[in-house]
Amino acid sequence: MKWWGWGPEDIEFSHEDKPDLAPFIADVLGIDVRNVTDAPIPFEDLRIPDPIMPADLRSALERAVRPTFVSSKPLDRIVHARGKSLRDLVRQRRGEFGRVPDAVVRPGSEDEVTTVLRAALAADAVIIPFGGGSSISGSLEAPAAETRPVISVDLERLDKVLEIDSASRLARVQAGVSGPHLEEQLAAQGYTLGHFPDSFTESTLGGWIATRSSGMQSDRYGDIADLTKGLRVVTPSGTLVTRPIPAMSTGPSIREMIFGSEGRLGIITEATVHVRRVPERRLILGYLFPTFTDGLAAMRDIAEGEGTVSVTRVSDAHETRFSFATRVNPTVVDRLQSRALRIFLKRRLGYGLDQMCLSFIGYEGSEAHVTQQRRLVGKLVKRHGGLCIGSGPGALYDQKKFDTPHIRDFLLNRGAPGDVSETAMPWSRLTVVYDAVTAAAAGAFADLGVQGYLMCHLSHSYHAGACLYFTFAFRPTPDGDMLSEYDVVKCAIQQAFVDNGATLSHHHAVGTEHARWLEQDVSAPGVAMLEALFNGTDPGRHLNPGKIV
Ligand SMILES: Cc1cc2nc3c(=O)[nH]c(=O)nc-3n(C[C@H](O)[C@H](O)[C@H](O)COP(=O)(O)OP(=O)(O)OC[C@H]3O[C@@H](n4cnc5c(N)ncnc54)[C@H](O)[C@@H]3O)c2cc1C
């Protein structure tokens, strides 16, 4: 994993195979992509603070997991120091480190996790569970003022599907398994979890649970909180076990308390998750809508109707423009076809082309189910002026979806911050929130005097509401501090969420990035309950202190 960016060292985002991207970025951000101005500083030039590791603690850890699995190597410590939020990336790239973990420990069993936690508690050390390190909310960094030894517990060795109860469709899975490795093991027995966040390749089951993650196909499969039925969590007072019962009336849900707990209640070692048979057919179709409002109304009708689709996604006009700009090597025929389509949309259907919105709807199941759902959805789409443009764009989107996160590094290399903020709200608030966020971002760009771009898509639908996912980027002022300017934009967007009846995050968690909005979201008594829960479970504040509250 890159210590300064997204994904493995050998994968990079490039504009060269996307001929429309450079002109698009020049237009909306005023940046010439040929000029790489801000490369990360070389690893050899980093000034990495020395580890604080009492000899007794080190030997206790080495006894717990064997010496090979206790690392104080500089690269290991730096990779585990933070996640992948914009603030994390900018500071890593500049070589500005806070409290770097003193050791990275990799236990290979639940017993080893227990022994590591006991050793840490006995030595008054801090434990930060580490999954894939893809946190985007500042959930992995130790507080800057932490004076106790800090141990990052990387769960990567706990990566097995242990058993599948096929009658109940329940799989017992170790928490450190990465998305691709989990799906590989399930597919070998004909199953899928169906959880595909954009960070799928770089994240783990335990991390998904600890952040209340949501995947692209959540409309069919549910969010990770719906999919997770049972848990094993190593806590300071022993191993917490919640049994995989479909529904229970046993007081406030302990299982729910673990979802989104960001390592503050213990280390998740295992989960029992609901799996399904790999579908016979999987299809993502592209659609166009005259406006974003039409697209949103169609998604609401689909969510409220009898349809059971797997993906509902509709981009606003700005994101639609971006999507067209990232087309890979369009041929002359592609260009002619899209020109003909534009003429048809404008002349025959009366679309205003600068308002037009791209949408993807996914279908999964038997051939018959997919055919029936397509028909049902087709009628709803038509009612809102939409047009199906076939499976080509959907297939392309499906192939490329895990590449998009690399674009943040591409922009940072050119001196521009780009990031995301996502939220959820009832259907009745969707356009209110969208308009408020658009105005807030425009106001922030104007206050800073910078050229910026904001785009949005609806990414997950429920009967009662949906998730809106905003992406923004801007060209910072030549003499300003990029992170302070980033804060102005990010805060304006987040504040517009909570001021307009939306949540601070639908699936990216709280961490430290969103903690300042928690009270406005869940009320002061809600924050007090969370504090009591964390303090009661972990009175010494040894488990990932400073996150959420
Ligand atoms: C480019 C990008 C795209 C993203 N797309 C999505 C998306 O589509 N959907 C989505 O939901 N999220 C997304 N995220 C956010 C991130 O991937 C999720 O929060 C993910 O669930 C984190 O999993 P991880 O394994 O990487 O956990 P980490 O980042 O390692 O850890 C996250 C938090 O969980 C805790 N934790 C990790 N493992 C355990 C464990 N076993 N026990 C206890 N605590 C643990 C950590 O201490 C930390 O507090 C995205 C992030 C990025 C950077």
Coordinates of C-alpha atoms and ligand atoms in Angstrom, one line a residue:
M1 CA 0.0 0.0 0.0
K2 CA 1.2 3.5 -0.8
W3 CA 2.2 5.4 2.4
W4 CA 1.2 8.6 0.7
G5 CA -1.9 7.7 -1.4
W6 CA -4.5 5.2 -2.5
G7 CA -3.8 1.6 -3.4
P8 CA -0.7 -0.4 -4.3
E9 CA 2.5 1.4 -5.4
D10 CA 2.2 0.2 -9.0
I11 CA -1.3 1.5 -9.8
E12 CA -1.7 5.1 -10.9
F13 CA -4.5 7.2 -12.4
S14 CA -3.6 8.8 -15.8
H15 CA -5.4 11.3 -18.0
E16 CA -3.5 10.1 -21.1
D17 CA -6.1 7.5 -22.1
K18 CA -9.0 9.9 -21.4
P19 CA -8.7 12.6 -24.1
D20 CA -11.6 14.8 -22.7
L21 CA -10.3 14.9 -19.1
A22 CA -7.5 17.4 -19.5
P23 CA -9.7 20.1 -21.2
F24 CA -12.4 19.4 -18.6
I25 CA -10.0 20.0 -15.6
A26 CA -8.6 23.0 -17.3
D27 CA -12.1 24.4 -17.7
V28 CA -13.5 23.7 -14.2
L29 CA -10.4 24.1 -12.0
G30 CA -8.1 26.1 -14.2
I31 CA -5.4 23.5 -13.9
D32 CA -3.0 22.2 -16.6
V33 CA -2.7 18.5 -15.9
R34 CA 0.6 18.3 -17.7
N35 CA 2.2 20.2 -14.8
V36 CA 3.0 17.9 -11.9
T37 CA 3.8 20.4 -9.2
D38 CA 3.4 18.6 -5.9
A39 CA 4.9 15.2 -5.7
P40 CA 5.1 13.5 -2.3
I41 CA 8.5 14.0 -0.6
P42 CA 10.8 10.9 -1.1
F43 CA 10.5 8.3 1.7
E44 CA 14.2 8.6 2.4
D45 CA 13.7 12.3 3.4
L46 CA 11.0 11.6 5.9
R47 CA 11.8 12.4 9.5
I48 CA 10.0 9.7 11.4
P49 CA 9.9 10.0 15.2
D50 CA 11.6 7.2 17.1
P51 CA 9.3 4.5 18.6
I52 CA 8.5 4.5 22.3
M53 CA 8.5 0.9 23.2
P54 CA 9.4 -0.3 26.7
A55 CA 11.4 -3.6 26.5
D56 CA 8.9 -5.4 28.7
L57 CA 6.0 -4.5 26.5
R58 CA 7.9 -5.5 23.3
S59 CA 8.8 -8.9 24.8
A60 CA 5.2 -9.5 25.9
L61 CA 4.0 -8.7 22.3
E62 CA 6.7 -10.9 20.8
R63 CA 5.6 -13.7 23.1
A64 CA 2.0 -13.2 22.1
V65 CA 2.4 -13.3 18.3
R66 CA 6.1 -14.3 17.7
P67 CA 8.8 -11.7 16.9
T68 CA 8.2 -11.8 13.1
F69 CA 4.7 -10.3 13.7
V70 CA 5.9 -7.4 15.8
S71 CA 7.3 -4.7 13.5
S72 CA 8.8 -1.3 14.2
K73 CA 10.0 -0.9 10.6
P74 CA 9.7 2.8 9.5
L75 CA 7.6 2.0 6.4
D76 CA 5.2 -0.2 8.4
R77 CA 4.8 2.4 11.1
I78 CA 4.1 5.2 8.5
V79 CA 1.6 3.1 6.6
H80 CA -0.3 2.4 9.8
A81 CA -0.1 6.0 11.1
R82 CA -3.2 7.2 9.3
G83 CA -6.0 6.3 6.9
K84 CA -6.8 7.9 3.6
S85 CA -8.7 11.1 4.4
L86 CA -7.7 14.1 2.4
R87 CA -6.1 15.6 5.5
D88 CA -4.2 12.2 6.1
L89 CA -2.9 12.2 2.5
V90 CA -1.8 15.9 2.5
R91 CA 0.1 15.6 5.7
Q92 CA 1.7 12.2 4.8
R93 CA 2.8 13.6 1.4
R94 CA 4.4 16.6 3.2
G95 CA 6.1 14.3 5.7
E96 CA 4.2 16.0 8.6
F97 CA 3.7 13.2 11.1
G98 CA 1.8 13.3 14.3
R99 CA 1.8 10.4 16.8
V100 CA 3.1 7.5 14.7
P101 CA 2.4 4.0 16.1
D102 CA 5.4 2.6 17.9
A103 CA 4.8 -1.0 16.8
V104 CA 2.6 -2.8 14.3
V105 CA 1.4 -6.2 15.6
R106 CA -0.2 -8.9 13.5
P107 CA -2.0 -11.5 15.6
G108 CA -2.9 -14.8 13.9
S109 CA -5.8 -15.9 16.1
E110 CA -8.4 -14.6 18.5
D111 CA -6.3 -16.0 21.4
E112 CA -3.4 -13.9 20.2
V113 CA -5.6 -10.8 19.9
T114 CA -6.6 -11.4 23.5
T115 CA -3.0 -11.8 24.7
V116 CA -1.9 -8.6 22.8
L117 CA -4.8 -6.6 24.3
R118 CA -3.9 -7.9 27.8
A119 CA -0.3 -7.0 27.4
A120 CA -1.2 -3.5 26.2
L121 CA -3.5 -3.0 29.1
A122 CA -0.9 -4.2 31.6
A123 CA 1.6 -1.8 30.1
D124 CA -0.8 1.1 29.9
A125 CA -0.4 1.2 26.1
V126 CA -2.9 2.3 23.4
I127 CA -4.3 -0.1 20.9
I128 CA -5.6 1.0 17.5
P129 CA -7.2 -1.8 15.4
F130 CA -6.2 -1.6 11.7
G131 CA -8.2 -3.3 8.9
G132 CA -7.3 -2.1 5.4
G133 CA -6.4 1.4 6.4
S134 CA -8.9 3.0 4.1
S135 CA -10.6 5.1 6.7
I136 CA -11.6 8.5 5.3
S137 CA -12.7 10.0 8.6
G138 CA -9.5 10.2 10.6
S139 CA -10.3 7.0 12.5
L140 CA -6.8 5.6 12.7
E141 CA -4.5 8.3 13.9
A142 CA -3.4 8.4 17.6
P143 CA -4.0 11.7 19.4
A144 CA -1.0 14.0 18.9
A145 CA -0.5 14.4 22.6
E146 CA -0.6 10.7 23.4
T147 CA 2.4 9.9 25.6
R148 CA 1.7 6.2 26.1
P149 CA 3.1 3.5 23.7
V150 CA 0.8 3.2 20.7
I151 CA 0.3 -0.2 19.1
S152 CA -1.4 -0.7 15.7
V153 CA -3.1 -4.1 15.6
D154 CA -3.3 -5.2 12.0
L155 CA -5.8 -8.0 11.5
E156 CA -4.6 -9.1 8.1
R157 CA -3.7 -12.6 9.2
L158 CA -7.3 -13.2 10.3
D159 CA -8.5 -13.7 6.7
K160 CA -10.4 -16.9 6.5
V161 CA -14.0 -17.9 5.8
L162 CA -14.3 -20.5 8.6
E163 CA -17.6 -22.2 7.8
I164 CA -20.9 -21.7 5.9
D165 CA -24.2 -22.8 7.3
S166 CA -25.9 -23.2 4.0
A167 CA -29.4 -23.8 5.4
S168 CA -29.3 -20.4 7.1
R169 CA -27.0 -18.7 4.5
L170 CA -24.7 -17.6 7.3
A171 CA -20.9 -17.5 7.0
R172 CA -18.5 -17.3 9.9
V173 CA -15.7 -15.1 8.7
Q174 CA -12.5 -13.7 10.3
A175 CA -12.6 -10.0 10.6
G176 CA -9.3 -9.1 8.8
V177 CA -10.2 -10.5 5.5
S178 CA -10.0 -8.0 2.6
G179 CA -13.0 -7.5 0.2
P180 CA -11.5 -9.4 -2.8
H181 CA -10.2 -12.3 -0.6
L182 CA -13.6 -12.7 1.1
E183 CA -15.5 -12.7 -2.2
E184 CA -13.0 -15.3 -3.7
Q185 CA -13.5 -17.7 -0.7
L186 CA -17.3 -17.3 -0.8
A187 CA -17.4 -17.6 -4.6
A188 CA -15.5 -20.9 -4.4
Q189 CA -18.7 -22.2 -2.6
G190 CA -21.1 -20.4 -4.8
Y191 CA -21.9 -17.5 -2.5
T192 CA -21.4 -13.7 -2.3
L193 CA -21.7 -11.2 0.6
G194 CA -22.7 -8.6 -2.0
H195 CA -20.9 -5.8 -0.1
F196 CA -18.9 -3.7 -2.6
P197 CA -17.9 -0.3 -1.3
D198 CA -15.7 1.9 -3.6
S199 CA -12.8 1.0 -1.3
F200 CA -13.6 -2.8 -1.7
T201 CA -10.0 -3.6 -2.8
E202 CA -8.4 -1.9 0.2
S203 CA -10.8 -2.6 3.1
T204 CA -11.8 -5.4 5.4
L205 CA -14.8 -7.0 7.0
G206 CA -13.8 -5.8 10.5
G207 CA -13.3 -2.2 9.2
W208 CA -16.7 -2.3 7.4
I209 CA -18.4 -3.3 10.6
A210 CA -16.4 -0.8 12.8
T211 CA -17.4 2.1 10.4
R212 CA -21.0 1.0 9.5
S213 CA -20.0 0.7 5.8
S214 CA -22.3 0.6 2.8
G215 CA -21.6 -1.0 -0.6
M216 CA -22.7 -0.1 -4.1
Q217 CA -25.2 -2.9 -4.2
S218 CA -26.8 -2.1 -0.9
D219 CA -30.2 -1.6 -2.4
R220 CA -30.4 -5.4 -2.8
Y221 CA -28.1 -6.8 -0.2
G222 CA -28.4 -4.1 2.6
D223 CA -25.6 -2.2 4.4
I224 CA -23.0 -4.0 6.5
A225 CA -25.2 -3.5 9.6
D226 CA -28.0 -5.5 7.8
L227 CA -25.6 -8.2 6.6
T228 CA -23.8 -8.8 10.0
K229 CA -25.8 -11.1 12.2
G230 CA -23.3 -12.2 14.9
L231 CA -20.0 -10.9 16.3
R232 CA -17.0 -11.8 18.4
V233 CA -15.1 -8.9 19.9
V234 CA -12.1 -8.9 22.2
T235 CA -12.8 -6.3 24.9
P236 CA -10.9 -5.3 28.0
S237 CA -13.4 -7.4 30.1
G238 CA -13.3 -10.5 27.9
T239 CA -14.6 -11.7 24.6
L240 CA -18.0 -10.3 23.7
V241 CA -20.2 -12.7 21.7
T242 CA -23.4 -11.9 20.0
R243 CA -25.1 -14.9 18.5
P244 CA -26.4 -14.9 14.9
I245 CA -30.1 -14.8 15.7
P246 CA -32.3 -13.1 13.0
A247 CA -34.1 -10.9 15.5
M248 CA -34.1 -10.7 19.3
S249 CA -35.7 -8.8 22.1
T250 CA -32.8 -8.6 24.6
G251 CA -32.8 -5.0 25.5
P252 CA -30.8 -2.4 23.5
S253 CA -28.9 -4.2 20.8
I254 CA -25.3 -5.0 21.7
R255 CA -24.6 -5.9 18.1
E256 CA -25.8 -2.4 17.0
M257 CA -23.4 -0.9 19.6
I258 CA -20.4 -2.5 17.8
F259 CA -21.4 -1.2 14.4
G260 CA -19.6 2.1 13.9
S261 CA -17.6 1.8 17.1
E262 CA -14.3 2.5 15.3
G263 CA -12.2 0.2 17.6
R264 CA -13.3 2.0 20.8
L265 CA -15.1 -1.0 22.3
G266 CA -12.8 -3.8 21.3
I267 CA -11.2 -5.7 18.5
I268 CA -13.6 -7.5 16.2
T269 CA -12.1 -10.9 15.4
E270 CA -15.0 -12.6 13.7
A271 CA -18.4 -12.0 12.2
T272 CA -21.2 -14.2 11.1
V273 CA -22.6 -12.6 7.9
H274 CA -25.6 -13.3 5.7
V275 CA -24.5 -14.5 2.3
R276 CA -26.5 -15.2 -0.9
R277 CA -26.0 -17.5 -3.9
V278 CA -24.0 -15.8 -6.7
P279 CA -26.7 -14.5 -9.0
E280 CA -27.3 -16.2 -12.3
R281 CA -27.4 -12.8 -14.1
R282 CA -25.9 -9.4 -13.2
L283 CA -26.6 -6.4 -15.3
I284 CA -26.1 -2.7 -15.0
L285 CA -28.0 -0.5 -17.4
G286 CA -27.3 3.1 -18.2
Y287 CA -30.1 5.7 -18.3
L288 CA -30.4 9.4 -19.1
F289 CA -32.8 11.8 -17.4
P290 CA -33.7 15.3 -18.5
T291 CA -32.8 16.8 -15.0
F292 CA -31.4 15.7 -11.7
T293 CA -34.9 16.2 -10.1
D294 CA -36.4 13.8 -12.7
G295 CA -33.7 11.3 -11.9
L296 CA -34.2 11.5 -8.1
A297 CA -38.0 11.2 -8.5
A298 CA -37.5 8.0 -10.6
M299 CA -35.2 6.5 -8.0
R300 CA -37.7 7.3 -5.3
D301 CA -40.5 5.6 -7.3
I302 CA -38.3 2.5 -7.8
A303 CA -37.4 2.4 -4.0
E304 CA -41.0 2.8 -3.0
G305 CA -42.4 0.4 -5.6
E306 CA -42.2 -3.3 -6.1
G307 CA -38.8 -3.3 -7.7
T308 CA -35.8 -5.1 -6.1
V309 CA -32.9 -3.6 -8.0
S310 CA -29.3 -3.9 -6.8
V311 CA -28.0 -0.4 -7.7
T312 CA -29.7 2.9 -8.0
R313 CA -27.4 5.7 -8.9
V314 CA -28.1 9.0 -10.6
S315 CA -25.5 11.8 -11.1
D316 CA -26.3 15.5 -11.2
A317 CA -25.5 17.4 -14.4
H318 CA -22.0 18.3 -13.1
E319 CA -21.1 14.7 -12.3
T320 CA -22.5 13.6 -15.7
R321 CA -20.2 16.0 -17.4
F322 CA -17.3 14.6 -15.4
S323 CA -18.3 11.0 -16.3
F324 CA -18.3 11.8 -20.0
A325 CA -14.9 13.5 -19.6
T326 CA -13.4 10.3 -18.1
R327 CA -14.4 8.1 -21.1
V328 CA -11.4 6.0 -22.1
N329 CA -10.2 6.3 -25.7
P330 CA -13.6 6.9 -27.4
T331 CA -13.4 5.8 -31.1
V332 CA -14.7 7.9 -34.0
V333 CA -17.8 5.6 -34.0
D334 CA -18.3 6.3 -30.2
R335 CA -18.1 10.0 -30.8
L336 CA -20.5 9.9 -33.8
Q337 CA -22.9 7.8 -31.8
S338 CA -22.9 10.1 -28.8
R339 CA -23.4 13.1 -31.2
A340 CA -26.4 11.4 -32.7
L341 CA -27.7 10.6 -29.3
R342 CA -27.4 14.2 -28.2
I343 CA -29.2 15.4 -31.3
F344 CA -32.0 12.9 -30.6
L345 CA -32.3 13.9 -27.0
K346 CA -32.4 17.5 -27.8
R347 CA -34.7 17.6 -30.8
R348 CA -36.9 14.6 -30.1
L349 CA -37.1 14.5 -26.3
G350 CA -36.6 18.2 -25.6
Y351 CA -33.6 17.6 -23.2
G352 CA -31.5 20.6 -22.2
L353 CA -28.1 19.0 -22.7
D354 CA -26.4 20.9 -19.9
Q355 CA -29.1 19.6 -17.5
M356 CA -29.0 16.0 -18.6
C357 CA -28.1 13.4 -15.9
L358 CA -26.5 10.0 -16.2
S359 CA -27.9 7.1 -14.1
F360 CA -27.1 3.5 -13.5
I361 CA -29.5 0.9 -12.3
G362 CA -28.4 -2.6 -11.4
Y363 CA -30.3 -5.9 -11.7
E364 CA -29.4 -9.2 -10.2
G365 CA -31.0 -12.6 -9.9
S366 CA -32.4 -15.2 -12.2
E367 CA -32.9 -14.3 -15.9
A368 CA -36.6 -14.2 -15.4
H369 CA -36.3 -11.9 -12.4
V370 CA -33.9 -9.5 -14.2
T371 CA -36.2 -9.4 -17.3
Q372 CA -39.2 -8.6 -15.1
Q373 CA -37.4 -6.0 -13.1
R374 CA -36.1 -4.2 -16.2
R375 CA -39.6 -4.0 -17.5
L376 CA -41.0 -2.7 -14.2
V377 CA -38.2 -0.1 -13.8
G378 CA -38.4 0.9 -17.5
K379 CA -42.0 2.1 -17.0
L380 CA -41.0 4.2 -14.0
V381 CA -38.0 5.7 -15.8
K382 CA -40.2 6.6 -18.7
R383 CA -42.7 8.3 -16.5
H384 CA -39.9 10.7 -15.5
G385 CA -38.7 11.4 -19.0
G386 CA -35.8 8.9 -18.8
L387 CA -34.2 6.9 -21.6
C388 CA -32.3 3.6 -21.4
I389 CA -28.9 3.8 -23.1
G390 CA -28.1 0.1 -22.8
S391 CA -25.6 -2.0 -21.0
G392 CA -22.3 -0.5 -22.5
P393 CA -22.0 2.5 -20.1
G394 CA -23.0 0.3 -17.2
A395 CA -20.4 -2.4 -18.0
L396 CA -17.8 0.3 -18.3
Y397 CA -18.8 1.9 -15.0
D398 CA -18.7 -1.6 -13.3
Q399 CA -15.2 -2.2 -14.6
K400 CA -13.8 1.2 -13.6
K401 CA -15.5 1.8 -10.3
F402 CA -12.6 0.8 -8.1
D403 CA -10.2 3.0 -10.2
T404 CA -11.9 6.4 -9.4
P405 CA -10.4 6.8 -5.9
H406 CA -7.0 7.2 -7.5
I407 CA -8.0 10.5 -8.9
R408 CA -7.5 12.2 -5.5
D409 CA -3.7 11.5 -5.7
F410 CA -3.7 12.6 -9.4
L411 CA -5.2 16.0 -8.4
L412 CA -2.9 16.3 -5.3
N413 CA 0.1 15.8 -7.6
R414 CA -1.1 18.9 -9.4
G415 CA -1.7 20.9 -6.2
A416 CA -5.4 20.6 -6.0
P417 CA -7.4 19.0 -3.1
G418 CA -10.4 16.8 -4.1
D419 CA -12.6 15.0 -1.6
V420 CA -16.0 13.7 -0.8
S421 CA -18.8 14.2 1.7
E422 CA -21.8 12.0 1.8
T423 CA -25.1 12.0 3.8
A424 CA -28.5 10.6 4.0
M425 CA -32.0 12.1 4.5
P426 CA -35.7 11.4 4.0
W427 CA -36.9 11.6 0.4
S428 CA -38.7 14.9 1.2
R429 CA -35.4 16.6 2.1
L430 CA -33.4 15.5 -0.9
T431 CA -33.6 18.5 -3.1
V432 CA -33.5 20.9 -0.1
V433 CA -30.2 19.3 1.0
Y434 CA -28.9 19.3 -2.5
D435 CA -29.7 23.0 -3.0
A436 CA -28.3 23.9 0.4
V437 CA -25.0 22.1 -0.2
T438 CA -24.6 23.5 -3.7
A439 CA -25.1 27.0 -2.3
A440 CA -22.8 26.4 0.7
A441 CA -20.0 25.1 -1.5
A442 CA -20.4 28.0 -4.0
G443 CA -20.3 30.4 -1.0
A444 CA -17.1 28.7 0.3
F445 CA -15.3 28.9 -3.0
A446 CA -16.3 32.6 -3.4
D447 CA -15.2 33.4 0.2
L448 CA -11.8 31.8 -0.5
G449 CA -11.6 33.4 -4.0
V450 CA -10.9 30.0 -5.6
Q451 CA -12.1 28.2 -8.7
G452 CA -13.9 25.0 -7.5
Y453 CA -16.2 22.3 -8.7
L454 CA -18.9 20.4 -6.8
M455 CA -20.8 17.4 -8.2
C456 CA -23.2 14.9 -6.7
H457 CA -24.9 11.5 -7.1
L458 CA -27.5 9.6 -5.3
S459 CA -25.8 6.4 -4.4
H460 CA -28.1 4.3 -2.1
S461 CA -31.9 4.2 -1.9
Y462 CA -34.2 3.1 0.9
H463 CA -38.0 3.1 1.2
A464 CA -37.8 6.2 3.4
G465 CA -34.9 8.2 1.9
A466 CA -31.5 8.1 0.2
C467 CA -27.8 8.9 0.3
L468 CA -26.4 11.8 -1.6
Y469 CA -22.7 11.7 -2.3
F470 CA -20.9 14.9 -3.0
T471 CA -17.4 15.2 -4.6
F472 CA -15.6 18.5 -4.7
A473 CA -12.3 19.9 -5.8
F474 CA -10.7 23.3 -6.1
R475 CA -7.5 25.1 -7.1
P476 CA -6.1 26.6 -3.8
T477 CA -4.9 30.2 -3.6
P478 CA -1.1 30.4 -4.5
D479 CA -0.1 31.6 -1.0
G480 CA -2.7 30.1 1.2
D481 CA -2.6 26.9 3.2
M482 CA -4.3 24.1 1.3
L483 CA -5.7 22.3 4.3
S484 CA -7.2 25.5 5.9
E485 CA -8.9 26.3 2.6
Y486 CA -10.1 22.7 2.3
D487 CA -11.6 23.0 5.8
V488 CA -13.6 26.0 4.8
V489 CA -15.2 24.0 1.9
K490 CA -15.6 20.7 3.8
C491 CA -17.1 22.4 6.9
A492 CA -19.6 24.4 4.7
I493 CA -20.8 21.2 3.1
Q494 CA -21.0 19.2 6.4
Q495 CA -22.8 22.1 8.2
A496 CA -25.3 22.3 5.3
F497 CA -26.1 18.6 5.9
V498 CA -26.9 18.9 9.6
D499 CA -28.7 22.3 9.2
N500 CA -31.0 20.8 6.7
G501 CA -32.1 17.5 8.3
A502 CA -29.4 15.2 6.9
T503 CA -26.8 13.2 8.8
L504 CA -23.1 14.0 9.1
S505 CA -22.3 10.7 7.3
H506 CA -24.3 7.8 5.7
H507 CA -21.3 5.4 5.6
H508 CA -18.0 7.1 6.2
A509 CA -18.2 7.1 10.0
V510 CA -17.4 9.9 12.5
G511 CA -13.7 9.5 13.3
T512 CA -12.2 12.8 14.1
E513 CA -13.2 14.5 10.8
H514 CA -16.9 14.5 11.6
A515 CA -16.9 14.5 15.4
R516 CA -17.7 18.2 15.7
W517 CA -21.1 17.7 14.1
L518 CA -22.1 14.7 16.3
E519 CA -24.0 16.6 18.9
Q520 CA -26.0 18.4 16.2
D521 CA -26.8 15.1 14.7
V522 CA -27.6 12.8 17.7
S523 CA -28.3 15.5 20.4
A524 CA -26.4 16.1 23.6
P525 CA -27.9 13.2 25.5
G526 CA -27.0 10.9 22.6
V527 CA -23.3 12.1 22.9
A528 CA -23.5 11.5 26.7
M529 CA -24.7 8.0 26.1
L530 CA -21.9 7.2 23.7
E531 CA -19.3 8.7 26.2
A532 CA -20.8 6.5 29.0
L533 CA -20.6 3.4 26.7
F534 CA -16.9 4.0 25.8
N535 CA -15.8 5.0 29.3
G536 CA -17.7 2.1 30.9
T537 CA -16.2 -0.5 28.4
D538 CA -12.7 1.0 28.4
P539 CA -12.2 3.1 31.5
G540 CA -8.4 3.5 30.8
R541 CA -9.1 4.9 27.3
H542 CA -6.7 2.3 25.8
L543 CA -8.8 1.6 22.7
N544 CA -8.5 4.0 19.9
P545 CA -9.0 7.1 22.1
G546 CA -10.3 10.4 20.7
K547 CA -12.5 9.0 18.0
I548 CA -16.3 9.6 17.5
V549 CA -16.6 11.7 20.7
Ligands
LIG1 C1 -11.4 6.3 -1.9 C2 -12.3 5.8 -0.8 C3 -13.5 5.2 -1.1 C4 -14.4 4.8 -0.1 N1 -15.6 4.2 -0.4 C5 -16.4 3.8 0.5 C6 -17.7 3.2 0.2 O1 -18.1 3.1 -0.9 N2 -18.4 2.7 1.2 C7 -18.0 2.8 2.5 O2 -18.7 2.4 3.4 N3 -16.8 3.4 2.8 C8 -16.0 3.8 1.9 N4 -14.8 4.4 2.2 C9 -14.4 4.5 3.6 C10 -13.7 3.2 4.1 O3 -13.2 2.4 3.1 C11 -14.6 2.5 5.1 O4 -14.7 3.3 6.2 C12 -14.1 1.1 5.4 O5 -15.2 0.4 6.1 C13 -12.9 1.0 6.3 O6 -12.5 -0.3 6.3 P1 -10.9 -0.7 6.6 O7 -10.8 -2.2 6.7 O8 -10.1 0.0 5.7 O9 -10.8 -0.1 8.1 P2 -9.6 0.9 8.6 O10 -9.5 2.1 7.8 O11 -8.4 0.1 8.9 O12 -10.3 1.2 10.1 C14 -11.4 2.0 10.1 C15 -11.9 2.1 11.6 O13 -12.3 0.8 12.0 C16 -11.5 0.3 13.1 N5 -11.3 -1.1 12.8 C17 -10.8 -1.7 11.7 N6 -10.8 -3.0 11.8 C18 -11.3 -3.3 13.1 C19 -11.5 -4.5 13.8 N7 -11.3 -5.7 13.3 N8 -12.0 -4.4 15.0 C20 -12.3 -3.2 15.6 N9 -12.1 -2.0 14.9 C21 -11.6 -2.1 13.7 C22 -10.2 1.1 13.1 O14 -9.7 1.2 14.3 C23 -10.8 2.5 12.6 O15 -11.3 3.1 13.7 C24 -14.0 4.9 1.2 C25 -12.7 5.4 1.5 C26 -11.9 5.9 0.5 C27 -10.6 6.4 0.9

